[in-house]
Short mmCIF file of N, CA and C in Angstrom, two decimals:
data_model
loop_
_atom_site.label_atom_id
_atom_site.label_comp_id
_atom_site.label_asym_id
_atom_site.label_seq_id
_atom_site.Cartn_x
_atom_site.Cartn_y
_atom_site.Cartn_z
N MET A 781 72.30 55.68 50.86
CA MET A 781 71.58 56.88 51.49
C MET A 781 72.02 57.79 50.20
N LEU A 782 70.64 58.84 49.46
CA LEU A 782 70.65 59.39 48.27
C LEU A 782 70.81 60.72 49.30
N PRO A 783 72.38 61.68 48.02
CA PRO A 783 72.38 62.82 48.34
C PRO A 783 70.88 64.17 48.38
N VAL A 784 70.61 63.88 48.78
CA VAL A 784 69.27 64.74 49.63
C VAL A 784 69.73 66.36 48.40
N GLY A 785 70.90 66.68 49.46
CA GLY A 785 71.31 68.22 49.14
C GLY A 785 71.77 68.47 47.72
N VAL A 786 71.98 67.43 46.79
CA VAL A 786 72.74 67.69 45.44
C VAL A 786 71.86 67.74 44.82
N ILE A 787 70.45 66.43 44.98
CA ILE A 787 69.58 66.57 44.40
C ILE A 787 68.87 68.12 44.03
N ALA A 788 68.88 68.49 45.64
CA ALA A 788 67.66 69.88 46.17
C ALA A 788 68.56 70.77 45.20
N ASN A 789 69.79 70.89 45.19
CA ASN A 789 70.41 71.65 44.53
C ASN A 789 70.05 72.00 42.50
N SER A 790 70.46 70.81 43.01
CA SER A 790 70.50 70.46 41.06
C SER A 790 68.60 70.93 40.57
N VAL A 791 67.24 70.09 41.06
CA VAL A 791 66.49 70.59 40.68
C VAL A 791 66.00 71.89 40.98
N ALA A 792 66.89 72.65 41.39
CA ALA A 792 67.06 74.75 42.30
C ALA A 792 67.29 75.25 41.08
N VAL A 793 68.27 74.17 39.99
CA VAL A 793 69.25 75.05 39.25
C VAL A 793 68.24 75.32 38.23
N ALA A 794 67.99 73.82 37.93
CA ALA A 794 66.96 73.40 36.66
C ALA A 794 65.44 74.72 36.45
N VAL A 795 65.00 74.38 37.81
CA VAL A 795 63.86 75.26 37.54
C VAL A 795 64.18 77.06 37.65
N GLY A 796 65.06 76.80 38.32
CA GLY A 796 65.57 78.61 38.65
C GLY A 796 65.49 78.81 37.16
N GLY A 797 66.85 77.53 35.93
CA GLY A 797 66.68 78.26 35.30
C GLY A 797 65.99 77.77 33.73
N VAL A 798 64.63 77.10 34.61
CA VAL A 798 63.71 78.05 33.45
C VAL A 798 62.89 78.66 34.07
N VAL A 799 61.87 79.31 34.86
CA VAL A 799 62.07 80.03 35.15
C VAL A 799 62.86 81.75 34.66
N GLY A 800 64.04 81.85 34.54
CA GLY A 800 64.80 82.82 34.37
C GLY A 800 64.64 83.41 33.15
N ALA A 801 64.56 81.73 32.20
CA ALA A 801 64.92 82.28 30.56
C ALA A 801 62.77 82.83 30.06
N ALA A 802 62.45 81.62 30.89
CA ALA A 802 60.77 82.83 30.73
C ALA A 802 60.97 84.09 31.20
N ILE A 803 60.96 84.26 32.50
CA ILE A 803 60.50 86.23 32.23
C ILE A 803 62.00 86.56 32.06
N GLY A 804 62.84 86.31 31.72
CA GLY A 804 63.76 87.06 31.38
C GLY A 804 63.85 88.20 30.19
N PRO A 805 62.98 87.67 28.96
CA PRO A 805 63.25 88.83 27.89
C PRO A 805 62.30 90.16 28.63
N SER A 806 60.75 89.29 29.35
CA SER A 806 60.33 90.74 29.77
C SER A 806 60.55 91.45 31.09
N LEU A 807 61.42 91.36 31.55
CA LEU A 807 62.42 92.39 32.19
C LEU A 807 62.51 93.70 31.47
N PRO A 808 63.10 94.35 32.98
CA PRO A 808 63.29 96.09 31.67
C PRO A 808 65.06 95.30 31.44
N GLU A 809 65.49 96.22 30.74
CA GLU A 809 67.08 96.08 30.78
C GLU A 809 68.13 96.24 31.77
N ARG A 810 68.14 97.34 32.47
CA ARG A 810 68.17 97.79 33.98
C ARG A 810 68.37 96.33 35.03
N ILE A 811 67.01 96.17 34.86
CA ILE A 811 66.91 94.85 35.73
C ILE A 811 68.09 93.92 35.60
N ARG A 812 67.70 93.42 34.61
CA ARG A 812 69.24 92.40 33.88
C ARG A 812 70.49 92.60 34.04
N THR A 813 70.95 93.90 33.70
CA THR A 813 71.99 94.06 33.96
C THR A 813 72.58 94.09 34.47
N SER A 814 71.49 94.74 36.11
CA SER A 814 71.72 94.75 37.62
C SER A 814 72.08 93.15 38.32
N LEU A 815 71.28 92.32 38.25
CA LEU A 815 71.28 91.26 38.39
C LEU A 815 72.59 90.06 38.72
N PRO A 816 72.94 90.33 37.85
CA PRO A 816 74.47 89.92 38.15
C PRO A 816 75.48 90.55 38.79
N THR A 817 75.37 91.80 39.27
CA THR A 817 75.98 92.11 40.16
C THR A 817 75.45 91.68 41.12
N VAL A 818 74.39 92.64 41.88
CA VAL A 818 73.86 91.73 43.41
C VAL A 818 73.83 90.55 43.26
N PHE A 819 74.27 90.01 42.57
CA PHE A 819 74.09 87.89 43.07
C PHE A 819 76.20 88.22 43.24
N GLY A 820 76.90 88.36 42.21
CA GLY A 820 78.20 88.31 42.56
C GLY A 820 78.14 88.73 44.24
N PHE A 821 77.70 90.12 43.99
CA PHE A 821 78.26 90.87 45.66
C PHE A 821 77.55 90.27 46.32
N SER A 822 76.25 89.61 46.57
CA SER A 822 75.85 88.22 47.56
C SER A 822 76.46 87.76 47.79
N SER A 823 77.35 86.38 46.01
CA SER A 823 78.24 85.38 46.52
C SER A 823 80.36 86.07 47.29
N CYS A 824 80.10 87.31 47.35
CA CYS A 824 81.08 87.76 48.05
C CYS A 824 80.91 87.94 49.47
N LEU A 825 80.07 88.38 49.63
CA LEU A 825 79.90 88.34 51.31
C LEU A 825 79.33 87.05 52.06
N ILE A 826 78.85 86.32 51.43
CA ILE A 826 78.78 84.74 51.92
C ILE A 826 80.51 84.41 52.05
N GLY A 827 80.76 84.37 51.07
CA GLY A 827 82.30 83.82 50.69
C GLY A 827 83.08 84.44 52.27
N ILE A 828 82.99 85.33 52.09
CA ILE A 828 83.95 86.28 53.17
C ILE A 828 83.38 85.71 54.81
N SER A 829 82.08 85.82 54.55
CA SER A 829 81.47 85.39 55.98
C SER A 829 81.74 84.19 56.25
N LEU A 830 81.71 83.28 55.80
CA LEU A 830 81.95 81.95 55.83
C LEU A 830 83.78 81.34 56.27
N ALA A 831 84.57 81.93 55.04
CA ALA A 831 85.82 82.09 55.49
C ALA A 831 86.88 82.50 56.57
N ALA A 832 85.16 83.49 57.34
CA ALA A 832 86.09 83.93 59.06
C ALA A 832 85.95 82.92 59.57
N LYS A 833 85.02 81.94 59.13
CA LYS A 833 85.33 81.07 60.37
C LYS A 833 86.41 79.74 59.74
N VAL A 834 86.79 79.72 58.59
CA VAL A 834 87.56 78.37 58.97
C VAL A 834 88.31 78.90 58.94
N VAL A 835 89.50 77.24 60.32
CA VAL A 835 90.67 77.26 60.70
C VAL A 835 91.33 76.93 60.10
N ASN A 836 91.66 76.18 58.59
CA ASN A 836 92.93 75.63 57.49
C ASN A 836 92.47 76.76 56.29
N LEU A 837 92.69 77.80 56.32
CA LEU A 837 92.00 78.22 55.00
C LEU A 837 93.18 77.89 53.16
N ALA A 838 94.25 77.26 53.81
CA ALA A 838 95.36 76.70 51.87
C ALA A 838 93.91 75.69 51.54
N PRO A 839 93.33 74.46 52.94
CA PRO A 839 93.28 74.05 51.39
C PRO A 839 91.73 74.60 50.64
N VAL A 840 91.34 75.38 50.49
CA VAL A 840 90.09 76.61 50.37
C VAL A 840 90.77 77.31 49.52
N ILE A 841 91.45 77.92 49.49
CA ILE A 841 92.79 78.78 48.43
C ILE A 841 93.08 77.72 47.77
N LEU A 842 93.58 76.75 47.70
CA LEU A 842 94.59 75.58 46.98
C LEU A 842 93.08 75.29 46.02
N SER A 843 91.97 75.01 46.34
CA SER A 843 90.81 74.12 45.06
C SER A 843 90.30 75.50 44.80
N MET A 844 90.61 76.78 45.37
CA MET A 844 89.57 77.64 44.37
C MET A 844 90.43 77.98 42.89
N ILE A 845 91.84 78.10 43.30
CA ILE A 845 93.14 77.55 42.52
C ILE A 845 92.50 77.02 41.53
N LEU A 846 92.51 75.50 41.86
CA LEU A 846 91.76 74.38 41.15
C LEU A 846 91.00 74.56 40.35
N GLY A 847 89.69 74.68 41.16
CA GLY A 847 88.70 74.87 40.22
C GLY A 847 89.26 76.01 39.00
N LEU A 848 89.69 77.20 39.89
CA LEU A 848 89.41 78.17 38.36
C LEU A 848 90.44 77.41 37.04
N LEU A 849 91.20 77.39 36.96
CA LEU A 849 92.31 75.93 36.49
C LEU A 849 91.32 74.79 35.48
N ILE A 850 90.64 74.09 36.15
CA ILE A 850 89.66 73.47 35.70
C ILE A 850 88.85 74.41 34.40
N GLY A 851 87.89 75.23 35.38
CA GLY A 851 87.21 76.45 33.85
C GLY A 851 87.50 76.77 33.56
N GLU A 852 89.45 76.97 33.83
CA GLU A 852 89.57 77.98 32.51
C GLU A 852 89.86 76.75 31.04
N LEU A 853 90.15 75.55 31.92
CA LEU A 853 90.94 74.96 30.68
C LEU A 853 88.85 74.14 29.93
N CYS A 854 88.43 74.13 30.61
CA CYS A 854 86.98 74.17 29.87
C CYS A 854 86.34 75.12 28.61
N PHE A 855 86.88 75.67 28.65
CA PHE A 855 86.38 77.22 27.70
C PHE A 855 87.58 77.54 27.69
#
């Protein structure tokens, strides 16, 4: 069984990256600086709404800490 979600997400990220690289320079500077803030705020809202549904929050917090440590060690 193929992991359809993983494949679809990977393709969407690749296509979005190519489209963003192609049209990014033609966007006004104020839009290019505002978009990351909007995406970050949207991610926070999605995370809050999903965290409200979580019964056991400890594994979620531990996985976030582990992800942070791995990410910081990689860069």
